[in-house]
Coordinates of C-alpha atoms in Angstrom, one line a residue:
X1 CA -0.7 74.9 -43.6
X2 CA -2.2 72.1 -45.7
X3 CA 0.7 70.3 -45.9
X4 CA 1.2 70.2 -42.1
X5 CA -2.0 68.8 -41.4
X6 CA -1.2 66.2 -43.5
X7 CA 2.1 65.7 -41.7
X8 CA 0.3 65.3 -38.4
X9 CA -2.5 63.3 -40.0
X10 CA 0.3 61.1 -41.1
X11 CA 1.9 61.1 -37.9
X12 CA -1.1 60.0 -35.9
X13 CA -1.4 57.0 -38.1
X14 CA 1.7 55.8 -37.9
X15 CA 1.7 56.0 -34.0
X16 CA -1.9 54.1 -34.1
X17 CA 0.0 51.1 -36.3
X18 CA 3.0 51.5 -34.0
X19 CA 1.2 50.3 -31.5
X20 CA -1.3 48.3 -32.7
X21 CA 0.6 45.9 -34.9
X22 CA 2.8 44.3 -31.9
X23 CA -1.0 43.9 -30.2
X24 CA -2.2 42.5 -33.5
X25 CA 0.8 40.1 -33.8
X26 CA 0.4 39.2 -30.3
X27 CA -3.1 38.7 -30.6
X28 CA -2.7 35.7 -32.9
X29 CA -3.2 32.2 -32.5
X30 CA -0.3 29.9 -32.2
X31 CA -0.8 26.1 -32.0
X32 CA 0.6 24.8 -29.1
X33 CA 1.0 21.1 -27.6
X34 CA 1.9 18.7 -24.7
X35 CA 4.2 16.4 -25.3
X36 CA 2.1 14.0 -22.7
X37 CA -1.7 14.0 -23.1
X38 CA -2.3 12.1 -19.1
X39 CA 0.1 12.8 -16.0
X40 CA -0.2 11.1 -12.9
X41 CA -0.9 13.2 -9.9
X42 CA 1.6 13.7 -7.3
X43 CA 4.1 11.8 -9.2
X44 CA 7.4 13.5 -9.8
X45 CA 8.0 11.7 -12.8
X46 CA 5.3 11.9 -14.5
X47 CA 5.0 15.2 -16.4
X48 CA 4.0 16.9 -19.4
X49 CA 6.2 19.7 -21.8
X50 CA 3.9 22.2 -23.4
X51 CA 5.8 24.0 -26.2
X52 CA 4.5 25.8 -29.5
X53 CA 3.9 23.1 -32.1
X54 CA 6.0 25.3 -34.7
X55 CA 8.5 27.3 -33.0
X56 CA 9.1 29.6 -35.8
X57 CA 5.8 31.1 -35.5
X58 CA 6.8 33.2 -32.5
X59 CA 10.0 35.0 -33.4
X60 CA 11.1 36.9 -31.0
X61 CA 8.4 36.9 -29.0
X62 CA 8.5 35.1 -24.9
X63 CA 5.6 33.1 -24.5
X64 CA 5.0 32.2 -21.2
X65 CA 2.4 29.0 -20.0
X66 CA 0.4 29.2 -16.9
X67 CA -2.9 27.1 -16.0
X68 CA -6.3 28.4 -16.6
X69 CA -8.0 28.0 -13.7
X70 CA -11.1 29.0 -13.9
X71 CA -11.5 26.6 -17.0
X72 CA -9.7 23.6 -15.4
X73 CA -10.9 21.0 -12.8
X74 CA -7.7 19.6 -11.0
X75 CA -4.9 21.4 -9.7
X76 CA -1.4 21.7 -11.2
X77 CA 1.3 24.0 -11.4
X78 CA 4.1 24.7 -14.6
X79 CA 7.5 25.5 -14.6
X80 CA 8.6 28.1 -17.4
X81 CA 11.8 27.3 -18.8
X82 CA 13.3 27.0 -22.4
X83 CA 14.5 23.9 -24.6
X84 CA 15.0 23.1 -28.1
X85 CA 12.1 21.8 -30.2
X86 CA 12.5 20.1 -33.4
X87 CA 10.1 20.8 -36.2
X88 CA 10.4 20.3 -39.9
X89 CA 13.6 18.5 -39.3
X90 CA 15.4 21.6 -37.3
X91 CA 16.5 22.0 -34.1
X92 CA 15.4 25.9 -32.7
X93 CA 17.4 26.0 -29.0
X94 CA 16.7 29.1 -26.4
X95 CA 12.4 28.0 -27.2
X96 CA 10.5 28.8 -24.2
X97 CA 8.8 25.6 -22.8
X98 CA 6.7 24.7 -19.6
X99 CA 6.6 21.8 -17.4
X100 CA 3.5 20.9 -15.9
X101 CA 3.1 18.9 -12.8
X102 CA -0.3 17.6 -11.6
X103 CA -1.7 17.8 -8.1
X104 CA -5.3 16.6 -8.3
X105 CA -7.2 14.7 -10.7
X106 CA -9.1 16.3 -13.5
X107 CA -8.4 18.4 -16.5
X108 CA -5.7 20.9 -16.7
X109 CA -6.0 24.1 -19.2
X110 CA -2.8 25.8 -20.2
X111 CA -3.0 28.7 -21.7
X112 CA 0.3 30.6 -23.7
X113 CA 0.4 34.3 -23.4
X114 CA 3.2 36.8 -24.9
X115 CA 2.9 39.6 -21.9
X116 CA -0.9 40.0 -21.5
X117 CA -2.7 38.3 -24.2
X118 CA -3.2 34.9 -24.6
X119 CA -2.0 33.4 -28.0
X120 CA -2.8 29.7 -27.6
X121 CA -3.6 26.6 -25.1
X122 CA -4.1 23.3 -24.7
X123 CA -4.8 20.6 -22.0
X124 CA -3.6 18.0 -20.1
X125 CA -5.2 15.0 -17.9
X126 CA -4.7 14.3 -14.7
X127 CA -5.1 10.8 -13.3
X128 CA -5.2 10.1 -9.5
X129 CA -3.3 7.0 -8.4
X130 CA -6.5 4.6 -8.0
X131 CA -7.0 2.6 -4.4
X132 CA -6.9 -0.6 -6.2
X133 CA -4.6 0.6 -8.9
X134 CA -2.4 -2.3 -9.3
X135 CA -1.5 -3.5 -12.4
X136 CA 0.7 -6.6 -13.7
X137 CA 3.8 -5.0 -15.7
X138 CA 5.0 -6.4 -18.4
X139 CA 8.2 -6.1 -21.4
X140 CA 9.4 -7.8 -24.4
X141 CA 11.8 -8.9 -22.8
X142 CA 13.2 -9.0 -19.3
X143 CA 17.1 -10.1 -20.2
X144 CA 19.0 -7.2 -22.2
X145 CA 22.2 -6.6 -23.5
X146 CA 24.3 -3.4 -24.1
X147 CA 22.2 -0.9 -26.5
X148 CA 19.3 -3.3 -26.4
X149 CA 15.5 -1.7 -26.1
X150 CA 12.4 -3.2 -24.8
X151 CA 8.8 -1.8 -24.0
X152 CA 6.5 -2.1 -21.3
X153 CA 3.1 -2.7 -21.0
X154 CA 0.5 -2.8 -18.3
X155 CA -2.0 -5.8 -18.4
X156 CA -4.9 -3.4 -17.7
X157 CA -4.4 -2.0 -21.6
X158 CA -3.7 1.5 -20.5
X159 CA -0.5 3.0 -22.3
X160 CA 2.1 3.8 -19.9
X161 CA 2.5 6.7 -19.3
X162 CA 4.7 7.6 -16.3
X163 CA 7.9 5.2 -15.3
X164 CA 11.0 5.4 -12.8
X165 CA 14.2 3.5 -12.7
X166 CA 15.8 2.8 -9.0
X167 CA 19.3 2.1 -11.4
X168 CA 19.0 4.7 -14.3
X169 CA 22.9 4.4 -14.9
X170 CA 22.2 0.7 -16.0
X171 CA 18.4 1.3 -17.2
X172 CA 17.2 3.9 -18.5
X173 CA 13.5 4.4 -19.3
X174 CA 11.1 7.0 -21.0
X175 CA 7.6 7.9 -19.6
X176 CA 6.0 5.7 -22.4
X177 CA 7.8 2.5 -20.9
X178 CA 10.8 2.3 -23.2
X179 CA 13.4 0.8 -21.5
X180 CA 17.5 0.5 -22.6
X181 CA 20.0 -1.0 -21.2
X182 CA 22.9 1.0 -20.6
X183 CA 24.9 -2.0 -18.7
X184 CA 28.3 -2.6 -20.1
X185 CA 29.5 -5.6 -22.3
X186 CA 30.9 -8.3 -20.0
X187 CA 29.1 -6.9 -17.1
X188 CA 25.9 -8.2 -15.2
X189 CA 22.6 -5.5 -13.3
X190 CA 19.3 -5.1 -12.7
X191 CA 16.9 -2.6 -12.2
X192 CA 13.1 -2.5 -10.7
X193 CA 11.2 -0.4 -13.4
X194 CA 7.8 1.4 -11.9
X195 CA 5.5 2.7 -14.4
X196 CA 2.3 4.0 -14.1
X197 CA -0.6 3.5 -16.8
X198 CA -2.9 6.0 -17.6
X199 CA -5.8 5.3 -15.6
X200 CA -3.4 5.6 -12.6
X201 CA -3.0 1.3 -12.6
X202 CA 0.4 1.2 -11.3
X203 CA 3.0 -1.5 -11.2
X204 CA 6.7 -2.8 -10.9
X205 CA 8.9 -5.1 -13.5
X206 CA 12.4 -6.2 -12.7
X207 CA 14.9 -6.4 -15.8
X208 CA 18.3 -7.8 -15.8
X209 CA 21.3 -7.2 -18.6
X210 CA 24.2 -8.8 -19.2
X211 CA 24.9 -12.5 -19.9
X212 CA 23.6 -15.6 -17.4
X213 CA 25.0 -19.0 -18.1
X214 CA 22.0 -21.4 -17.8
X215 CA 23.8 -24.0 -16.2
X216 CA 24.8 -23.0 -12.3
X217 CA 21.4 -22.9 -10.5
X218 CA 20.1 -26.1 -9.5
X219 CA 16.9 -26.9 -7.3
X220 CA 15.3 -30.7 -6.5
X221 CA 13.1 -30.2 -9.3
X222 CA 12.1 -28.1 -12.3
X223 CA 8.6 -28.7 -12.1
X224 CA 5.8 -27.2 -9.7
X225 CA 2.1 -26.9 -9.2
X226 CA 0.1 -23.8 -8.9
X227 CA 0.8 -22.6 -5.8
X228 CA 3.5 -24.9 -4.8
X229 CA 7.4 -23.5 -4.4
X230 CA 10.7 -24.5 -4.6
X231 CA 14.0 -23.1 -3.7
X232 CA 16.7 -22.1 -5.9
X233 CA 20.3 -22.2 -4.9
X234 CA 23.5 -20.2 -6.7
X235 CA 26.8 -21.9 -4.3
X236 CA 23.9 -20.7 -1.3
X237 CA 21.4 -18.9 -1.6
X238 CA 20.9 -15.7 -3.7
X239 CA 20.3 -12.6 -2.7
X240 CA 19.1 -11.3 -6.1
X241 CA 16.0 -13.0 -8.2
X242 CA 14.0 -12.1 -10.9
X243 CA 11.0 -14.0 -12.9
X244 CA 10.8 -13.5 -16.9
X245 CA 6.7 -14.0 -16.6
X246 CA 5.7 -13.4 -13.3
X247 CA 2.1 -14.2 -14.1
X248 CA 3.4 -18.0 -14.5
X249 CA 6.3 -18.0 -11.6
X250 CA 7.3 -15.2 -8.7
X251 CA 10.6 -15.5 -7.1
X252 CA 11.6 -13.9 -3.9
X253 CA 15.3 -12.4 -3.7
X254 CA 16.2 -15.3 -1.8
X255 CA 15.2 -17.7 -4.7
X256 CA 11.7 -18.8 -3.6
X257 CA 9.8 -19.9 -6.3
X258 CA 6.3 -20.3 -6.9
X259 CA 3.7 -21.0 -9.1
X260 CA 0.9 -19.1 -9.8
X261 CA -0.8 -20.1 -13.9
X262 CA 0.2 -22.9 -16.5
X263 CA 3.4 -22.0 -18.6
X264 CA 7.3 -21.6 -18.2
X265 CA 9.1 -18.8 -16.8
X266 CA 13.3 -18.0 -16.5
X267 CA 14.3 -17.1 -13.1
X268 CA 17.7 -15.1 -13.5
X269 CA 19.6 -14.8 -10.4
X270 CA 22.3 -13.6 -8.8
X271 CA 24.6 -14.2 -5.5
X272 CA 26.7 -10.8 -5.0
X273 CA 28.6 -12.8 -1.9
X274 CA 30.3 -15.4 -4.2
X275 CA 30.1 -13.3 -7.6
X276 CA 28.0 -15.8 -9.3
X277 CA 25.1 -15.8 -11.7
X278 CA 22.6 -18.0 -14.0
X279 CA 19.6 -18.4 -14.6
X280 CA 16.7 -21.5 -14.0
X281 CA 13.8 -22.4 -16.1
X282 CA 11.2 -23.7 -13.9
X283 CA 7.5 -25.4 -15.1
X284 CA 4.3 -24.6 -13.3
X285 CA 1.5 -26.8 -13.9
X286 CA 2.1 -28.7 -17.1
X287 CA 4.7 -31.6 -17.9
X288 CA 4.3 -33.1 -14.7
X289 CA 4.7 -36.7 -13.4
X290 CA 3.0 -39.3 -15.0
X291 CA -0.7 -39.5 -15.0
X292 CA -1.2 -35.7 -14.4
X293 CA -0.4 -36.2 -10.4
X294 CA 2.6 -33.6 -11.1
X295 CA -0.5 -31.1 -12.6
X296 CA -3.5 -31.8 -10.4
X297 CA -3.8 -31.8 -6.2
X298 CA -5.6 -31.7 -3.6
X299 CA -6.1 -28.3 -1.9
X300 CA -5.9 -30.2 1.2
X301 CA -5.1 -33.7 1.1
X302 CA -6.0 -34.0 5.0
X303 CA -9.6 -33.4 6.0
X304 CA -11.8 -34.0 8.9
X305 CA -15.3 -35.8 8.7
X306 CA -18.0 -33.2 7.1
X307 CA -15.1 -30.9 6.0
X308 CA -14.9 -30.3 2.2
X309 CA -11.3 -29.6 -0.4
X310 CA -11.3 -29.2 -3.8
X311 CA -9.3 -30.9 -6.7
X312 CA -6.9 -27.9 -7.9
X313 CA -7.1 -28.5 -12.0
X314 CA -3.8 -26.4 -12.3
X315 CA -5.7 -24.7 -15.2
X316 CA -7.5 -28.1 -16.9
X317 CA -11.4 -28.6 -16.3
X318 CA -12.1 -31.4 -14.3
X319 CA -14.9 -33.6 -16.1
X320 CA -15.4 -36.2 -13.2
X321 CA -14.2 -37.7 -9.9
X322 CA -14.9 -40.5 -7.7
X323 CA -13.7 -42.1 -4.4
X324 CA -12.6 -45.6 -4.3
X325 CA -13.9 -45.8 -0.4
X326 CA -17.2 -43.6 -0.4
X327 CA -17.2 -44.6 2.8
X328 CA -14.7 -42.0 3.8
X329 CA -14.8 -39.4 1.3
X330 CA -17.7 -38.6 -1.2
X331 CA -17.2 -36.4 -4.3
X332 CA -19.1 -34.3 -6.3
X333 CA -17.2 -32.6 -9.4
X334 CA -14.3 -30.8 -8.0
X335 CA -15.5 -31.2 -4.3
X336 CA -14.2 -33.9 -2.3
X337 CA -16.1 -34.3 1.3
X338 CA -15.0 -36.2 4.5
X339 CA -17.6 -39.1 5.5
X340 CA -15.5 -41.3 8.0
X341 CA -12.3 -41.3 9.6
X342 CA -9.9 -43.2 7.2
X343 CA -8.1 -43.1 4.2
X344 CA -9.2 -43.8 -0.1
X345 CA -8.2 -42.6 -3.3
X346 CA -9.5 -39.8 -5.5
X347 CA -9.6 -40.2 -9.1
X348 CA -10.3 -37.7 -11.5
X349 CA -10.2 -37.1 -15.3
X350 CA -9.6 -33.8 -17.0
X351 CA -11.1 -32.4 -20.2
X352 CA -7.7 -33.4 -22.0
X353 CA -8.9 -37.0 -20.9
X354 CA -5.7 -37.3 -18.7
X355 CA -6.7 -39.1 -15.5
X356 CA -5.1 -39.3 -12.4
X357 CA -5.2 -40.7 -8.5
X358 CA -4.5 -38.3 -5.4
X359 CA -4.6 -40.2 -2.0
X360 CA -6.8 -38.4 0.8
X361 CA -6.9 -39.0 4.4
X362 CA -10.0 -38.4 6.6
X363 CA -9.9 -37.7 10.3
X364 CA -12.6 -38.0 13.4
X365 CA -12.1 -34.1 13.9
X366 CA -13.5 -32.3 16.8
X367 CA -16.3 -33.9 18.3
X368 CA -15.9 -35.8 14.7
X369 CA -17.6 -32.9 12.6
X370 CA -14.9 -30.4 12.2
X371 CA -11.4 -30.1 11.2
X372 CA -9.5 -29.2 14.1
X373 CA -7.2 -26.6 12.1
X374 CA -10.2 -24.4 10.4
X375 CA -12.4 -22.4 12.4
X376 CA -16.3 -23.1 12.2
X377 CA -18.4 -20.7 10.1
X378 CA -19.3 -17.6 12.2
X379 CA -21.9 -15.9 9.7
X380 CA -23.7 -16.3 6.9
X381 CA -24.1 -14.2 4.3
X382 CA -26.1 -14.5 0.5
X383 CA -25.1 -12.9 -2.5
X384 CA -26.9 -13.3 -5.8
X385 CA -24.3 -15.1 -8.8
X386 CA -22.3 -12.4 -10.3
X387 CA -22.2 -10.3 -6.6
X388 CA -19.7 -10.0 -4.1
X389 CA -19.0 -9.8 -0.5
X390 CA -15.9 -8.3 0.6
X391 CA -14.7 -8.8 4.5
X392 CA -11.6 -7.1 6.2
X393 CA -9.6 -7.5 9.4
X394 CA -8.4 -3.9 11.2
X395 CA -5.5 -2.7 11.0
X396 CA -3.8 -5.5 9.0
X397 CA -4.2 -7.1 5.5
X398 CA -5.5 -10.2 4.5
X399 CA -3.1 -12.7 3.2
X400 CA -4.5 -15.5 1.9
X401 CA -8.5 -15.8 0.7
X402 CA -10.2 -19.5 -0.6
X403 CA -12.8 -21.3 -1.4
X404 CA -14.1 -24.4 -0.1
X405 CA -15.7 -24.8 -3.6
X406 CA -14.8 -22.7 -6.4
X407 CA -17.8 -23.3 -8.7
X408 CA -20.0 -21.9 -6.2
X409 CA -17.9 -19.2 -4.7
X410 CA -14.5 -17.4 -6.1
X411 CA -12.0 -16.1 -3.7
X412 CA -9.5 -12.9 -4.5
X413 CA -7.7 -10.5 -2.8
X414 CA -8.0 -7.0 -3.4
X415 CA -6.9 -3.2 -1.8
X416 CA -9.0 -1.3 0.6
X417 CA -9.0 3.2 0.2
X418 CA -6.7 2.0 3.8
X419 CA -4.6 0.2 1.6
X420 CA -4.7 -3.0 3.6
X421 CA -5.8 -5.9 1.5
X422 CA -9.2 -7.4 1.3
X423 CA -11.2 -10.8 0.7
X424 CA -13.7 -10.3 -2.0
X425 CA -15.8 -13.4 -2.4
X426 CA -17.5 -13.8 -5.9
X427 CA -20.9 -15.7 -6.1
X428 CA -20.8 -17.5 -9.4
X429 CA -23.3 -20.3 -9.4
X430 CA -26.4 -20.8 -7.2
X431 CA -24.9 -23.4 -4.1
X432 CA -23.6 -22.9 -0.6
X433 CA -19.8 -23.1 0.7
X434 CA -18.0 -22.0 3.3
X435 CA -14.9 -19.4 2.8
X436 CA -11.8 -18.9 4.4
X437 CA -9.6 -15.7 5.0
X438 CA -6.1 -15.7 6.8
X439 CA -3.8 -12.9 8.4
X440 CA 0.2 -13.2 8.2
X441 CA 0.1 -14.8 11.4
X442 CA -2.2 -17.3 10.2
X443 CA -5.6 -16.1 12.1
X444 CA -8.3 -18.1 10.2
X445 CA -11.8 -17.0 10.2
X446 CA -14.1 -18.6 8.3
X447 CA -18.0 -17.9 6.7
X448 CA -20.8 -19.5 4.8
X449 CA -21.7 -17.7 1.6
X450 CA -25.1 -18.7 -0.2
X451 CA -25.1 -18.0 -3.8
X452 CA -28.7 -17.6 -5.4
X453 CA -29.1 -17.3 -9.0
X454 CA -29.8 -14.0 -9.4
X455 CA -32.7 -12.3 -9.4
X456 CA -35.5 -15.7 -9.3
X457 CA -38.2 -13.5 -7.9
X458 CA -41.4 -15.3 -9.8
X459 CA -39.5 -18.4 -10.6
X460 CA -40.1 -22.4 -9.7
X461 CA -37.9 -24.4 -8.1
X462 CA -37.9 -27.2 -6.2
X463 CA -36.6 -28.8 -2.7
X464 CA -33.6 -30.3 -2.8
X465 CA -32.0 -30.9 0.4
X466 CA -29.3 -33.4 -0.3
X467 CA -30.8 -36.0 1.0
X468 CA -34.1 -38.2 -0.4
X469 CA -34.9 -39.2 3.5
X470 CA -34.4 -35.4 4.9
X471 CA -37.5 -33.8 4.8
X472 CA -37.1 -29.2 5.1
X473 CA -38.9 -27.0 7.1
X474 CA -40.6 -24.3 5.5
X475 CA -40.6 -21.2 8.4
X476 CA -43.0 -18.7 9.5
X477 CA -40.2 -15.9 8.9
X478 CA -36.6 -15.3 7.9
X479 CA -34.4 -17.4 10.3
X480 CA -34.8 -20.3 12.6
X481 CA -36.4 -18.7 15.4
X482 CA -39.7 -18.1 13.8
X483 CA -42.1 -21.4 13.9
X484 CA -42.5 -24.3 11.4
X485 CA -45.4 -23.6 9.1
X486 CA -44.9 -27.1 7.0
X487 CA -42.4 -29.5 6.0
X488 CA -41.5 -30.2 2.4
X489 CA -40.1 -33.4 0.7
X490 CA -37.5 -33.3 -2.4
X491 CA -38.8 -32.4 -4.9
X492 CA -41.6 -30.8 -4.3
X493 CA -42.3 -27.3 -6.7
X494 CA -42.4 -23.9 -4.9
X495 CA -42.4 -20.2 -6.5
X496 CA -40.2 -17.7 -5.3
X497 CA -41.7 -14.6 -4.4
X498 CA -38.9 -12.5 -3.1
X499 CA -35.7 -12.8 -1.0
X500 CA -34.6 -11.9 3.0
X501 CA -31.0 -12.7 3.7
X502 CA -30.0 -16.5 3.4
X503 CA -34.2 -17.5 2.6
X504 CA -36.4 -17.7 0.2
X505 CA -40.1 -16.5 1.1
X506 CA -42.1 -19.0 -0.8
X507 CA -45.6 -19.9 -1.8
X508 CA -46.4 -23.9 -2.6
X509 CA -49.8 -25.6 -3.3
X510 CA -51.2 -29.1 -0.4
X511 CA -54.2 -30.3 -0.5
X512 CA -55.2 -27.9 -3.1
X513 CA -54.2 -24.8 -1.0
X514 CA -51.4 -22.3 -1.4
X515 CA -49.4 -21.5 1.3
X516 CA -46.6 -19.4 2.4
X517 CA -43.4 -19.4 4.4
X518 CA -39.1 -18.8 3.9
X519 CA -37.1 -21.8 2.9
X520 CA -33.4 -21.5 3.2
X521 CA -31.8 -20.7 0.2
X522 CA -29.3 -23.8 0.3
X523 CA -32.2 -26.2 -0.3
X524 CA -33.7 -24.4 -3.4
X525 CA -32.8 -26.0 -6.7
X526 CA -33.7 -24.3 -10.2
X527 CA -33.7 -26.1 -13.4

């Protein structure tokens, strides 16, 4: 009788450890990982592989990877499949793996569970494509051969982490931006490479393989300035371009060229009508003509009387400038301003100490005061140095933004949450300008900005109003409806007491007396 209690007692234990040890075994942890640590929302090739980090650890066992939902904030889904994992220098095939895709931006939790109980996790980020999210994309090199590797980059210092090839036959790429080029020896391609970064910044890079003879594109000239462009031709036009550094040079298919920065870039093109190829390396900016006219111009070098250009450095700093007819245009560092219907010379000198001469003519105008091609300023607006305004039209981007005078004011474009581009006007020293902003179809509209100098609330200045004869009316309020209180000669010290719109309001001591009243801010000068 003893001895089968025993037996039963036995019995009973070995059914308890029968059952428990599998639970016990499942129960354990088991280090798992992603082979991506950011994924891009909504992009289908941008995903991450969670597998165990040592796939010997789970025998037999079928793990299976879902996301943790309550503990994750974005939304994503994974795939359960199984792959081979390396570790330790061995291959184990028939591993189970999951693919996770991301839906929304956030944090996703993965969690790795044999049957019932969860044995490991991990996480991955989620990155939304951003509004603005452009970002200028960059490789090694842009001109591969067979075999040959290069990697990519994003200027925004992100690591890629999500790319696509329109040609993977000929390009292949991985989603950290390494690119190879499959193209056969004696053969020519391209590709457009899109990669994403991974704060969502997303751009495209052409790459071409193969071998281009240097020596069958011609154009009138292999130097340009910022901005200008120049056509290529391959026996007619090609239908294929591509820059090496499009931060110096961008090139359309057709072979437009045109400079944006200082430097040299290769244009490699192609003509798939006659089977020809080659490549062109053009100059932007330096290694001009003689006497730096091939590096510096005139945004305009037609202006009416009162109407204002600048003198585009190409990249150099401008020391001085002066007319040699005052008379009909006056300059005042990079800002060249009509006077009189006519025509003079501007000369200028750069920090290098190269000099140079750019012609200028000066017209009556409309009514004699304003350029008949630019629209008068509709608006004023302030904006303290270091602030921004940014203006839109509806329905339709903005396609080019400028400047009048660049020290004062900055112009850029950038992309709206509508995804049509924006002017963003920069104040960066205390002045006034007037800014421009064109559609495709070359609508102008133009505004005054008035940079202050940032917060001069308790500060002195003085009048300074251009002009030692012009005297400058100090207002009852904010605009020039309200009443003259006094007028104020240059020079003359006032304290700021606060700001309202495109005025100063302003306290100043006659006659032993203080008194008050708003000054625009365009004749307030700070030392």
């Amino acid at each position: 009788m003893k001895t089968k209690r025993l037996l039963a007692v036995f019995l009973a234990l070995m059914m308890v450890f029968a059952i428990a040890a599998p639970a016990a075994l499942a129960a354990e942890i088991i280090p798992i990982t992603s082979d991506q640590s950011v994924i891009i929302a909504m992009v289908t090739t941008s995903t991450a592989t969670i597998r165990p980090v040592n796939p010997a650890t789970i025998g037999y066992n079928n793990i299976t990877y879902s996301v943790d939902s309550a503990s994750s904030t974005a939304y994503g889904t994974v795939t359960n499949d199984r792959g081979t994992v390396a570790y330790g220098g061995i291959n184990y095939p028939n591993i189970p793996i999951g693919t996770v895709t991301g839906l929304t931006s956030g944090n996703l939790v993965i969690v790795a569970k044999i049957g019932d109980l969860e044995v490991g996790r991990t996480s991955v980020t989620v990155r939304s494509v951003l509004g603005s999210g452009s970002t200028t994309i960059s490789a090694g090199s842009t001109l591969l051969t067979y075999g040959q590797s290069t990697q990519l980059t994003s200027s925004k210092g992100y690591p890629i982490t999500a790319c696509s090839s329109n040609w993977p036959a000929d390009f292949t790429v991985t989603n950290t931006g390494l690119v190879t080029c499959m193209i056969p020896v004696g053969k020519v391609g391209y590709a457009d490479i899109t990669a994403y970064d991974s704060a969502g910044n997303v751009g495209t890079i052409r790459l071409f393989g193969g071998s281009f003879p240097n020596n069958t594109v011609s154009a009138p000239k292999s130097n340009i300035n910022i901005n200008e462009s120049l056509q290529l031709f391959l026996n007619g036009y090609p239908d294929h371009c591509g820059s090496s550094n499009p931060a110096v040079a961008t090139v359309t298919d057709g072979g437009m060229v045109k400079g944006v920065s200082n430097g040299t870039a290769t244009i490699y093109c192609i003509n798939s009508v006659s089977g020809t190829i080659g490549q062109f390396t053009v100059t932007v900016g330096i290694g001009g003509l003689p006497g730096g006219t091939g590096q510096v111009s005139l945004l305009k070098n037609s202006i009416a009387v009162g109407e204002t250009t600048i003198i585009n450095g190409a990249g150099m700093t401008i020391v001085t400038s002066f007319s040699s007819n005052s008379t009909v245009a006056s300059t005042n560092g990079i800002t060249v301003t009509g006077v009189s219907a006519g025509t003079t010379t501007i000369t200028y000198v750069t920090n290098t100490g190269a000099t140079g001469q750019l012609p200028i003519t000066v017209t009556a105008g409309s009514s004699g005061t304003t350029d008949p091609n630019l629209p008068k300023p509709t608006k004023s607006y302030s904006v303290s140095a270091g602030g921004y305004k940014t203006f839109k039209y509806s329905n339709t981007s903005v396609k080019e933004a400028w400047s009048a005078n660049p020290s004062v004011v900055s112009a850029s474009l950038v992309t709206g949450s509508d995804g049509y581009k924006q002017a963003r006007f920069t104040g960066l020293s205390a002045g006034t300008t007037t800014v421009y902003m064109k559609t495709a179809s070359g609508s102008v509209s133009a505004m005054t900005i008035v940079v202050s100098a940032g917060d001069v609330t308790g500060r002195t200045g003085k009048i300074s109003s251009g002009d030692d004869d012009l005297r400058v009316s100090v207002r009852k309020g904010a605009g020039s409806n309200y009443g003259r209180r006094a007028t104020l000669s240059n020079g003359t010290k006032v304290t700021i007491k606060g700001e309202s719109g495109v005025y100063y309001e302003i306290t100043f001591v006659s006659s032993g007396k203080t008194y008050s009243g708003y000054v625009k801010k365009a004749f307030i000068a700070f030392n």
